[in-house]
Coordinates of C-alpha atoms in Angstrom, one line a residue:
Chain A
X1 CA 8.0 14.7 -16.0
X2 CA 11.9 15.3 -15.9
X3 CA 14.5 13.1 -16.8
X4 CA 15.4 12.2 -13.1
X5 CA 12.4 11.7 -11.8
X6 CA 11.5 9.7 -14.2
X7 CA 14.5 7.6 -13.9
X8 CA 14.1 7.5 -10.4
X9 CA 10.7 5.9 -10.6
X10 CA 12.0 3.4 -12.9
X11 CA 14.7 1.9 -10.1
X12 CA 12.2 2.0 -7.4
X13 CA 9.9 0.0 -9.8
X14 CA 12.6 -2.6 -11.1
X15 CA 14.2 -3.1 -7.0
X16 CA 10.1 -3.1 -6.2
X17 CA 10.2 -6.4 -8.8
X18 CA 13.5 -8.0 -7.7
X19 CA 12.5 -7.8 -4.0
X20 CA 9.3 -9.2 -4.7
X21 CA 10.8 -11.8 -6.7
X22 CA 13.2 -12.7 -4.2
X23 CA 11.0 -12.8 -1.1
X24 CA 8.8 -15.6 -3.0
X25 CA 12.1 -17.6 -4.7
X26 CA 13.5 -17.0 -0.3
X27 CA 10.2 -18.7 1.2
X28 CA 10.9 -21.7 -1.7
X29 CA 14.6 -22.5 -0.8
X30 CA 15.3 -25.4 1.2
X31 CA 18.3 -23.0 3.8
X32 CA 14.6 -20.9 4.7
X33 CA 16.3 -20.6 7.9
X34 CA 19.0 -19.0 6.7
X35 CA 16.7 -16.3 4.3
X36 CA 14.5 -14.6 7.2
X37 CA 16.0 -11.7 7.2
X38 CA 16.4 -11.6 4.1
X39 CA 12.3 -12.5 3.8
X40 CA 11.9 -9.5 6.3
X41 CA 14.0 -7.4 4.3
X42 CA 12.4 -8.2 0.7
X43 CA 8.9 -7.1 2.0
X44 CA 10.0 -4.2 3.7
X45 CA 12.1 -2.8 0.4
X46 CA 9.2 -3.6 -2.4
X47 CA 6.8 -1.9 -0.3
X48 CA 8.7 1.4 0.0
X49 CA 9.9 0.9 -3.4
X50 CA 6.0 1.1 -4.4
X51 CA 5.0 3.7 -2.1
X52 CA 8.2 6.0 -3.3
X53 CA 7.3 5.3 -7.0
X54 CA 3.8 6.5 -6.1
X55 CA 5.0 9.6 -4.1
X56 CA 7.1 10.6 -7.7
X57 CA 4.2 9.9 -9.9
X58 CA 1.5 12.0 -8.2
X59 CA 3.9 15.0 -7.2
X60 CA 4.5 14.3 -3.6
X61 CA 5.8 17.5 -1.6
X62 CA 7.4 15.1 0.3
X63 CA 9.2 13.0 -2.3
X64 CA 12.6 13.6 -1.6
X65 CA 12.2 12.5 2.3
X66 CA 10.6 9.5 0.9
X67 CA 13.6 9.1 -1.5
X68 CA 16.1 9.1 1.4
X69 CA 14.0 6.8 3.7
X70 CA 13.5 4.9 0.4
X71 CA 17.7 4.6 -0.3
X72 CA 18.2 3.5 3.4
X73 CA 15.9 0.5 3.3
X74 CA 17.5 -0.3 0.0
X75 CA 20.6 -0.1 1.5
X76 CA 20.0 -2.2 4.3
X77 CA 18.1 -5.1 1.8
X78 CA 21.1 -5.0 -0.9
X79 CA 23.4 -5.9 1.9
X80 CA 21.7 -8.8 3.2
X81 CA 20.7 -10.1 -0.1
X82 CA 24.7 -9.8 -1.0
X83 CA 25.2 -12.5 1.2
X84 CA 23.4 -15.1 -0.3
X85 CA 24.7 -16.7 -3.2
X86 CA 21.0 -18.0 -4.8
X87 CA 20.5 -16.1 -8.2
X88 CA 17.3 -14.1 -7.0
X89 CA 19.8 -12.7 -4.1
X90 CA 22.2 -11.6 -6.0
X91 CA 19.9 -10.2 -8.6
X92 CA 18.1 -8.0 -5.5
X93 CA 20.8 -7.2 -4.1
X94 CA 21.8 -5.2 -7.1
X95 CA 18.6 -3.9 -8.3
X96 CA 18.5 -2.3 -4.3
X97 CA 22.2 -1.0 -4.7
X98 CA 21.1 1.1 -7.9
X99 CA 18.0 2.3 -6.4
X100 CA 19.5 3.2 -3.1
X101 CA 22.2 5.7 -5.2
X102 CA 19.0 6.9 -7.4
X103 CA 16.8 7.5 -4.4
X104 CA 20.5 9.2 -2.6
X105 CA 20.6 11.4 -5.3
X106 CA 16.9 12.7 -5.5
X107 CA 16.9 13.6 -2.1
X108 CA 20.1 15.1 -2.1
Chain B
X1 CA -20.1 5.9 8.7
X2 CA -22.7 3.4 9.4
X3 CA -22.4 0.5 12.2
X4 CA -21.8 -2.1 9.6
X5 CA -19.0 -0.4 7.8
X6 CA -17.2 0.6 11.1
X7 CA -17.8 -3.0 12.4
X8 CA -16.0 -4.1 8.8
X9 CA -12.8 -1.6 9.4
X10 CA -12.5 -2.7 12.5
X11 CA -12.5 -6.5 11.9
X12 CA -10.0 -5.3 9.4
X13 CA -7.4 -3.3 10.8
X14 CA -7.7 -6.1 13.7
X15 CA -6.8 -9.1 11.3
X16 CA -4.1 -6.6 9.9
X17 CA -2.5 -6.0 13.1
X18 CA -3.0 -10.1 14.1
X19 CA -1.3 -11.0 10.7
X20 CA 2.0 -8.5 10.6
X21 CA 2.2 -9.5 13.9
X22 CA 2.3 -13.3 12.7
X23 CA 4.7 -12.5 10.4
X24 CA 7.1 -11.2 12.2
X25 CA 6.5 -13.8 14.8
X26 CA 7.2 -16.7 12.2
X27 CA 10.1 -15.7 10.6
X28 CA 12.0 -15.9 14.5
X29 CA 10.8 -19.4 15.0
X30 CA 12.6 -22.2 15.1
X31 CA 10.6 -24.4 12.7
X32 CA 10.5 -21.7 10.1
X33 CA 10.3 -24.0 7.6
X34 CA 7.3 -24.9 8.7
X35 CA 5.7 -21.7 8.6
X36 CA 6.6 -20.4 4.6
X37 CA 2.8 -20.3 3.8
X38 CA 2.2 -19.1 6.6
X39 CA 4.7 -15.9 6.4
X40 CA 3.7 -15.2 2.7
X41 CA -0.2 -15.7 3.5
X42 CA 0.0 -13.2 6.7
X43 CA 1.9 -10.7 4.2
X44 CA -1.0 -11.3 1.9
X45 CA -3.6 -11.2 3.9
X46 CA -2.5 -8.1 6.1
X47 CA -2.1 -6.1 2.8
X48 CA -5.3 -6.7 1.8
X49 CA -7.3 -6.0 4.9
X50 CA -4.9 -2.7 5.3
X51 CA -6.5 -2.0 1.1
X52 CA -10.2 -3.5 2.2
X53 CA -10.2 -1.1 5.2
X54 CA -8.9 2.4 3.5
X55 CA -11.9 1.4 0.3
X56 CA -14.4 1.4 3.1
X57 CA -12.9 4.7 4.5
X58 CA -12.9 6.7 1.3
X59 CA -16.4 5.5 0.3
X60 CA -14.7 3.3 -2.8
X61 CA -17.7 2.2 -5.3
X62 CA -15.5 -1.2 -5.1
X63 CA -15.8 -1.6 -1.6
X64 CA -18.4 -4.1 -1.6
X65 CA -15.7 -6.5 -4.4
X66 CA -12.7 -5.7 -2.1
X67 CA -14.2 -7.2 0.8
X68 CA -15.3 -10.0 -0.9
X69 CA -12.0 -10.9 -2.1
X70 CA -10.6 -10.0 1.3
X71 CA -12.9 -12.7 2.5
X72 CA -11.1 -15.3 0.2
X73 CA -7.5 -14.2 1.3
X74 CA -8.9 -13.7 5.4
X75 CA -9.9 -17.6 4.9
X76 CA -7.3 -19.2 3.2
X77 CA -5.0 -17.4 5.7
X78 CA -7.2 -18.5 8.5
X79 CA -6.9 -22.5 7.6
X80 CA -3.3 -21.9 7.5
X81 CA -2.8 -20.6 10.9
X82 CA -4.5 -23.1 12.7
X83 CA -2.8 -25.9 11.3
X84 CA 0.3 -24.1 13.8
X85 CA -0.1 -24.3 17.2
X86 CA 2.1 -21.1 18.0
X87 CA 0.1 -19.1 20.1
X88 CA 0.5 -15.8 17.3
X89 CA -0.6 -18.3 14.7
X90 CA -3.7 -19.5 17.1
X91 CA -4.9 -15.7 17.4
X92 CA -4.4 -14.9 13.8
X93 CA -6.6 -17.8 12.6
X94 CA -8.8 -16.4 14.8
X95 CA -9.0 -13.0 13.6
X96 CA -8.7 -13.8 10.1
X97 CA -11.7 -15.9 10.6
X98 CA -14.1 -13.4 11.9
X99 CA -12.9 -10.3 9.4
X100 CA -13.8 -13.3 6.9
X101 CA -17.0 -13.8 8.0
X102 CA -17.7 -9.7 8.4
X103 CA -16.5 -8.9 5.0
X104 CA -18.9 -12.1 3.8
X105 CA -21.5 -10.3 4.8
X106 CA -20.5 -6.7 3.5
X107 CA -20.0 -8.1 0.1
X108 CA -23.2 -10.7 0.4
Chain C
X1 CA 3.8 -5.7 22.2
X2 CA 4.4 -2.3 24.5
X3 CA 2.0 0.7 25.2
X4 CA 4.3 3.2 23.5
X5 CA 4.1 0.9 20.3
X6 CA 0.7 0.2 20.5
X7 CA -0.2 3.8 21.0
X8 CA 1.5 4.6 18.1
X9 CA -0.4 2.0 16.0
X10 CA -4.0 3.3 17.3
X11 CA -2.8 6.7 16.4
X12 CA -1.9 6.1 13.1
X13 CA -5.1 3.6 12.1
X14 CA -7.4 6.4 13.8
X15 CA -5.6 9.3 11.6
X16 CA -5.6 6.9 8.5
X17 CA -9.3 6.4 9.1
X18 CA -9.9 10.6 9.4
X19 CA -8.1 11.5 6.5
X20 CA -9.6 8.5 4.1
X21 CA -13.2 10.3 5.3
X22 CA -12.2 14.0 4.9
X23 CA -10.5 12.8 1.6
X24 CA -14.0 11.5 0.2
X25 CA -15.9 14.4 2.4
X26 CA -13.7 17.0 0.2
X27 CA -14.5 15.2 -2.9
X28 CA -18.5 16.0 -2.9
X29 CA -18.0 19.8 -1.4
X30 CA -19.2 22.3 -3.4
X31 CA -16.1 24.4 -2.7
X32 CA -13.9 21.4 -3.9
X33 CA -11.8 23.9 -5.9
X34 CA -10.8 25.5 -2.0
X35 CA -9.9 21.5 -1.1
X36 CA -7.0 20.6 -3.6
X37 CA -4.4 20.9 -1.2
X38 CA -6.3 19.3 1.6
X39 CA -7.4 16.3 -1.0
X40 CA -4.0 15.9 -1.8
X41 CA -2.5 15.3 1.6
X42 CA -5.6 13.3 3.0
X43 CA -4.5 10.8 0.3
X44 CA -0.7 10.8 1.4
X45 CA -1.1 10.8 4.9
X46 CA -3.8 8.1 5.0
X47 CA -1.7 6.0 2.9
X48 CA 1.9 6.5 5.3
X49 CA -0.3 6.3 8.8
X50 CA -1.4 2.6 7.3
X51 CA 2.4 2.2 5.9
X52 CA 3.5 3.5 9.4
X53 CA 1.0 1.2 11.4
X54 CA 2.0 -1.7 9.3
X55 CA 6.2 -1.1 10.1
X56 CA 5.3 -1.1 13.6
X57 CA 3.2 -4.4 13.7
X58 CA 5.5 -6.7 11.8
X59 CA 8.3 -5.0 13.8
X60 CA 10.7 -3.2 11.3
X61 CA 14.1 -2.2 11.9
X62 CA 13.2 1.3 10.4
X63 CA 9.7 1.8 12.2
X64 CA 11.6 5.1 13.9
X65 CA 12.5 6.4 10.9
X66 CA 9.2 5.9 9.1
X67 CA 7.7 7.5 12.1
X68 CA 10.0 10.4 11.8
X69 CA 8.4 10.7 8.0
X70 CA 4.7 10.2 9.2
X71 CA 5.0 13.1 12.0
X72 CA 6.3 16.0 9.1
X73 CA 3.2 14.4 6.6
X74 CA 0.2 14.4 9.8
X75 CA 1.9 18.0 10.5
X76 CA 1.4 19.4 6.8
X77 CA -1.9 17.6 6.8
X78 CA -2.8 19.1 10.0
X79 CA -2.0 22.5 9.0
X80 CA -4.1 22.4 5.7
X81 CA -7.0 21.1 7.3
X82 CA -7.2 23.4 9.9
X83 CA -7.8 26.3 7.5
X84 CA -11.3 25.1 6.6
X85 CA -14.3 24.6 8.6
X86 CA -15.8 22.0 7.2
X87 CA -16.6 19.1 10.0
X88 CA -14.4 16.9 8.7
X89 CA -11.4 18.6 8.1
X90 CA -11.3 19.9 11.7
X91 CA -11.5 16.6 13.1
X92 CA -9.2 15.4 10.5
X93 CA -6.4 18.6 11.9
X94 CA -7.0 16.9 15.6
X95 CA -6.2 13.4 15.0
X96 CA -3.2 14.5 12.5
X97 CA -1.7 16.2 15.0
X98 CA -2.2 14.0 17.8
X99 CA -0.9 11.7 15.3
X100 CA 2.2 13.5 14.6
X101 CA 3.4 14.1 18.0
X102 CA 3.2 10.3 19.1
X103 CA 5.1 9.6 16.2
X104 CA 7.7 12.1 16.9
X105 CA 7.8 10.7 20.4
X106 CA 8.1 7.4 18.9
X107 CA 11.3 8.5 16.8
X108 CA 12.5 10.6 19.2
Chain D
X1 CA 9.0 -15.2 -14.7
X2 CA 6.3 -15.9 -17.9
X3 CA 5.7 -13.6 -20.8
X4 CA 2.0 -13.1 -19.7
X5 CA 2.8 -12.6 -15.9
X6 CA 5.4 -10.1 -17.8
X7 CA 3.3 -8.0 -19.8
X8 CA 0.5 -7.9 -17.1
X9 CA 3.2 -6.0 -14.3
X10 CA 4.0 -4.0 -17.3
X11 CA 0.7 -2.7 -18.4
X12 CA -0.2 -2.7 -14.1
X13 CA 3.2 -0.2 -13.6
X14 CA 1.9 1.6 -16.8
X15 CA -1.6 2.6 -16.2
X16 CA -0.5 3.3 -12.1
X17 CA 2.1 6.1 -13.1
X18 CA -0.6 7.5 -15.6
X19 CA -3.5 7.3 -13.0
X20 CA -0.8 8.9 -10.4
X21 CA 0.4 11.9 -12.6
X22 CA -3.7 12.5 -13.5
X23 CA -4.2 12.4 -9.9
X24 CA -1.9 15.3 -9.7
X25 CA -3.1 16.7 -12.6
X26 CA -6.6 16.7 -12.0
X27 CA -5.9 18.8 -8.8
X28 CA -4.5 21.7 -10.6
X29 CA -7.1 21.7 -13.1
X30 CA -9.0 25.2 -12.9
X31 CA -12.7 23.0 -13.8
X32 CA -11.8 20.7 -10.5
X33 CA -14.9 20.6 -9.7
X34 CA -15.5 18.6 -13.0
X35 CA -12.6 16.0 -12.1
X36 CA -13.8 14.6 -8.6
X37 CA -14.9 11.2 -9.9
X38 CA -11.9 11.2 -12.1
X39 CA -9.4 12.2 -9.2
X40 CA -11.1 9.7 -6.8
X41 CA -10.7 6.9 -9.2
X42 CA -7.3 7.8 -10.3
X43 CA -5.9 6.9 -6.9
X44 CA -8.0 3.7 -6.6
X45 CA -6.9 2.9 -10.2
X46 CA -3.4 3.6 -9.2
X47 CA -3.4 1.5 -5.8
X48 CA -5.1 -1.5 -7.2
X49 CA -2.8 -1.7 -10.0
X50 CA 0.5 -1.5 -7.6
X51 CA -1.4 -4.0 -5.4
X52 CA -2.3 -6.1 -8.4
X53 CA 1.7 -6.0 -9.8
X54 CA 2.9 -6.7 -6.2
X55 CA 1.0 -10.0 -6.5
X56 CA 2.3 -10.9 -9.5
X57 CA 6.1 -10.4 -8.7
X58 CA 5.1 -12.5 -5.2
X59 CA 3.7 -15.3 -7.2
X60 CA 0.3 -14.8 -4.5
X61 CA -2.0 -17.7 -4.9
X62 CA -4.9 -14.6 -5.4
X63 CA -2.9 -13.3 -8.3
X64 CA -6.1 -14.3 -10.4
X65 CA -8.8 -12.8 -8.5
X66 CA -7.0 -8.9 -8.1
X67 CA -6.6 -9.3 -11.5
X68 CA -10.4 -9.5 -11.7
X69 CA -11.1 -6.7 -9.6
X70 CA -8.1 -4.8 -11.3
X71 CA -9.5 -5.1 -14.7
X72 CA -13.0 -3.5 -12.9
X73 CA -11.1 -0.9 -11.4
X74 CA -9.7 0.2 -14.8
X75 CA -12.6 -0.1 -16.8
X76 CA -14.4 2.2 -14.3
X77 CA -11.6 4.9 -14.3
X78 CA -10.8 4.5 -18.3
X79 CA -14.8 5.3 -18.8
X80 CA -14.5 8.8 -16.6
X81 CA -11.1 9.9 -18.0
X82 CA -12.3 9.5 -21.1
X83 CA -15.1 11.9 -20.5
X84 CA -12.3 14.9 -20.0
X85 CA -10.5 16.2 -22.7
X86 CA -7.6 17.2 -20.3
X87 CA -4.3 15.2 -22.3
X88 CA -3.9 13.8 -19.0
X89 CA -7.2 11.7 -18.5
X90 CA -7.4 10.7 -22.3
X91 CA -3.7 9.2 -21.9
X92 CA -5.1 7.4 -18.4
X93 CA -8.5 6.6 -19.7
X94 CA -5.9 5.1 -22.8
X95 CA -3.6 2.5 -20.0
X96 CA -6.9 2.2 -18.0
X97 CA -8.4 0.2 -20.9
X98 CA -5.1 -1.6 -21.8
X99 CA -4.6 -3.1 -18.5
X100 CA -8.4 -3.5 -17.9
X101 CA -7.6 -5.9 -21.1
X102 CA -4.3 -7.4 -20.3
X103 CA -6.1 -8.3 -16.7
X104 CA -9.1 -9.6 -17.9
X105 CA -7.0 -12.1 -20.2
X106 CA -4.9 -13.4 -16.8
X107 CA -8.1 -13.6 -14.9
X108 CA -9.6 -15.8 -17.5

């Protein structure tokens, strides 16, 4: 597999672990009521992360559409996240920023 | 498809619908600090029916293990539902129990 | 939830549930090596018609988009499985593209 | 997040990317009619070990238990690819049996 794919993959796999992480430290934290969208988010953003990873792996003709419905949800997660200062947050909302430009690029 | 195996589907794609439903439903209430086990048990649980339903489907050799462990999920979902009197939580405890007791029986 | 939604849903779950059968159907044909394609996007367009169905239920904020991606996979799918006469494939094509043009209506 | 949790999402995100790209594989193979068991347990391998890594990352209560039927899942795909002298099933049927392994351990 090529260099970019390959890389590609990688961010969807590491945002796929951040957002995971972050939707179970979100449902711990004490503001709850201030995380649901950010709860919301977290699901939505591992599972695409997951389902693009899969899409790259097994040679998807339709991997770059997945790639640029992929960035968006990214997009949309990193900049929730971003407004939390908890550790996990912050953490997600990175590993979603880098993906989102990965995933912009593949589909691009 | 025999009229077991549909019947099994369709209790799970029902408790899947019940349970992303729930989900969503939770995270806008009020008391959502209440409902944390709840949120991350409908996630769960409507993951796993939405994975116990496509086995059946596809004719998986693990069908029969799937559904028992989406018997385990279906019930420990199911206990936490009812302890809510929301009226989304009351039908999800409801449909969790019954694709518990269907997928019982497929795996039994 | 509304008709428009919940047709959406059925659509998807009933296409999910035709292409997981024609998936394992084209598995134990003896022309198998005529299948490939349809193989291939039986698996992909199960898996986003339950992805799909799932982003409706728990009320995303990209369900239209995610629609817009599940009406181009149900029409490739469609397509392929048209081509061969095998039972299942043919009523695989119907409920793809019944599929694909409620989720187009959906995103539209 | 533990060292074992760790190296089990590792060796789950391993053996799904080499159970994907076999998939693929498989389905360009000019003996296809050889690789159906192989290709139909390549993308159950694959989804059980993304489901089984997604539990781990959301610290699921079931965690345990899809381990268990992760490790099954494995050894059942590690035994076919291994049958196949394709590079691509004898590098699956390799991370097949190492997560089968690594699973079995976390189950325990």
């Amino acid at each position: 597999m090529n260099a970019v794919y390959e890389e590609c993959i990688q961010a969807c796999l590491e945002c796929m672990e951040a957002c995971n992480h972050c939707f179970d430290a979100c449902l711990q934290e004490t503001d709850v009521h201030m995380m649901t969208e950010c709860i919301r988010l977290d699901r939505e953003c591992a599972d695409i992360c997951a389902f693009t990873a899969k899409a790259i792996q097994a040679n998807s003709p339709f991997a770059e559409d997945i790639c640029n419905l992929c960035a968006e949800v990214c997009e949309a997660c990193s900049n929730e996240c971003r407004k939390h200062n908890h550790d996990h947050c912050q953490k997600c909302a990175e590993a979603c920023l880098k993906c989102a430009e990965i995933c912009r690029n593949m589909s691009a």
